[in-house]
Amino acid sequence: MSTDAALTDALEHLVRGIVDSPEEVDVRRKSGRRYDTLQVLVNPEDLGRVIGRAGRTAKALRTVIAALPGGNDVRVDVVDTDRRR
């Protein structure tokens, strides 16, 4: 398994453990000029759970991903599903 896939799978696993609708969790990797982004898409009702109070949960997810091999090369974004397109 590549590092890219491992990071995506790890983030998806973590987020599925937080939300009420784990079947609706989708993590997509987007390549950019400066860095790659892991976009986290969840049910709109779970958005607050993933972000957390004052962004603490989202920050913790970013910290865990950054600690994994290759994690410093990606950025984690929680996408508001109403604006994802």
C-alpha positions in Angstrom: 0.0 0.0 0.0 1.4 3.4 -0.9 1.9 6.2 1.6 -0.9 8.2 -0.2 -3.4 5.4 0.2 -2.3 4.8 3.8 -2.9 8.4 4.7 -6.3 8.5 3.0 -7.3 5.2 4.7 -6.1 6.3 8.1 -8.0 9.6 7.9 -11.2 7.8 6.7 -11.0 5.3 9.5 -10.6 8.0 12.2 -13.5 10.1 10.8 -15.8 7.1 10.6 -15.3 6.5 14.3 -16.4 10.1 15.1 -19.6 10.4 13.0 -23.1 9.1 13.3 -23.3 8.2 9.5 -19.9 6.4 8.8 -21.2 5.1 5.5 -21.3 8.6 4.2 -17.7 9.4 5.0 -15.6 10.1 1.9 -11.9 11.2 1.9 -10.5 12.4 -1.5 -7.0 13.3 -2.3 -6.6 16.4 -4.5 -3.2 17.3 -5.9 -2.1 20.9 -5.9 0.9 22.8 -7.0 2.3 23.3 -3.5 0.9 20.4 -1.6 -1.8 17.7 -1.8 -5.0 18.0 0.1 -7.1 15.3 1.8 -10.7 16.5 1.6 -13.0 15.0 4.2 -16.7 14.9 3.1 -19.4 13.8 5.7 -23.1 14.0 6.1 -24.0 17.7 6.8 -25.4 16.6 10.3 -21.9 15.2 11.2 -20.0 18.3 10.1 -20.0 19.8 13.6 -18.7 16.5 15.1 -15.7 16.4 12.7 -14.8 20.0 13.3 -15.4 20.0 17.0 -15.7 22.8 19.5 -13.4 25.6 18.3 -12.0 23.3 15.7 -10.3 21.0 18.2 -11.3 17.7 16.6 -10.2 18.9 13.1 -6.9 20.1 14.6 -6.4 16.7 16.3 -7.1 14.9 13.0 -4.5 17.1 11.3 -2.0 16.4 14.0 -2.4 12.6 13.7 -2.1 12.6 9.9 1.0 14.9 10.2 2.6 12.3 12.5 2.3 9.5 10.0 4.9 8.8 7.3 4.3 11.3 4.5 1.8 13.2 6.6 3.7 16.5 6.5 3.3 16.6 2.8 -0.5 16.9 2.9 -3.1 19.2 4.2 -6.4 18.1 5.7 -9.6 20.0 4.8 -13.1 19.4 6.2 -15.4 20.3 3.3 -18.8 21.8 3.9 -21.0 19.4 1.9 -23.3 22.2 0.9 -20.4 23.9 -0.9 -18.4 20.9 -2.1 -19.0 21.4 -5.9 
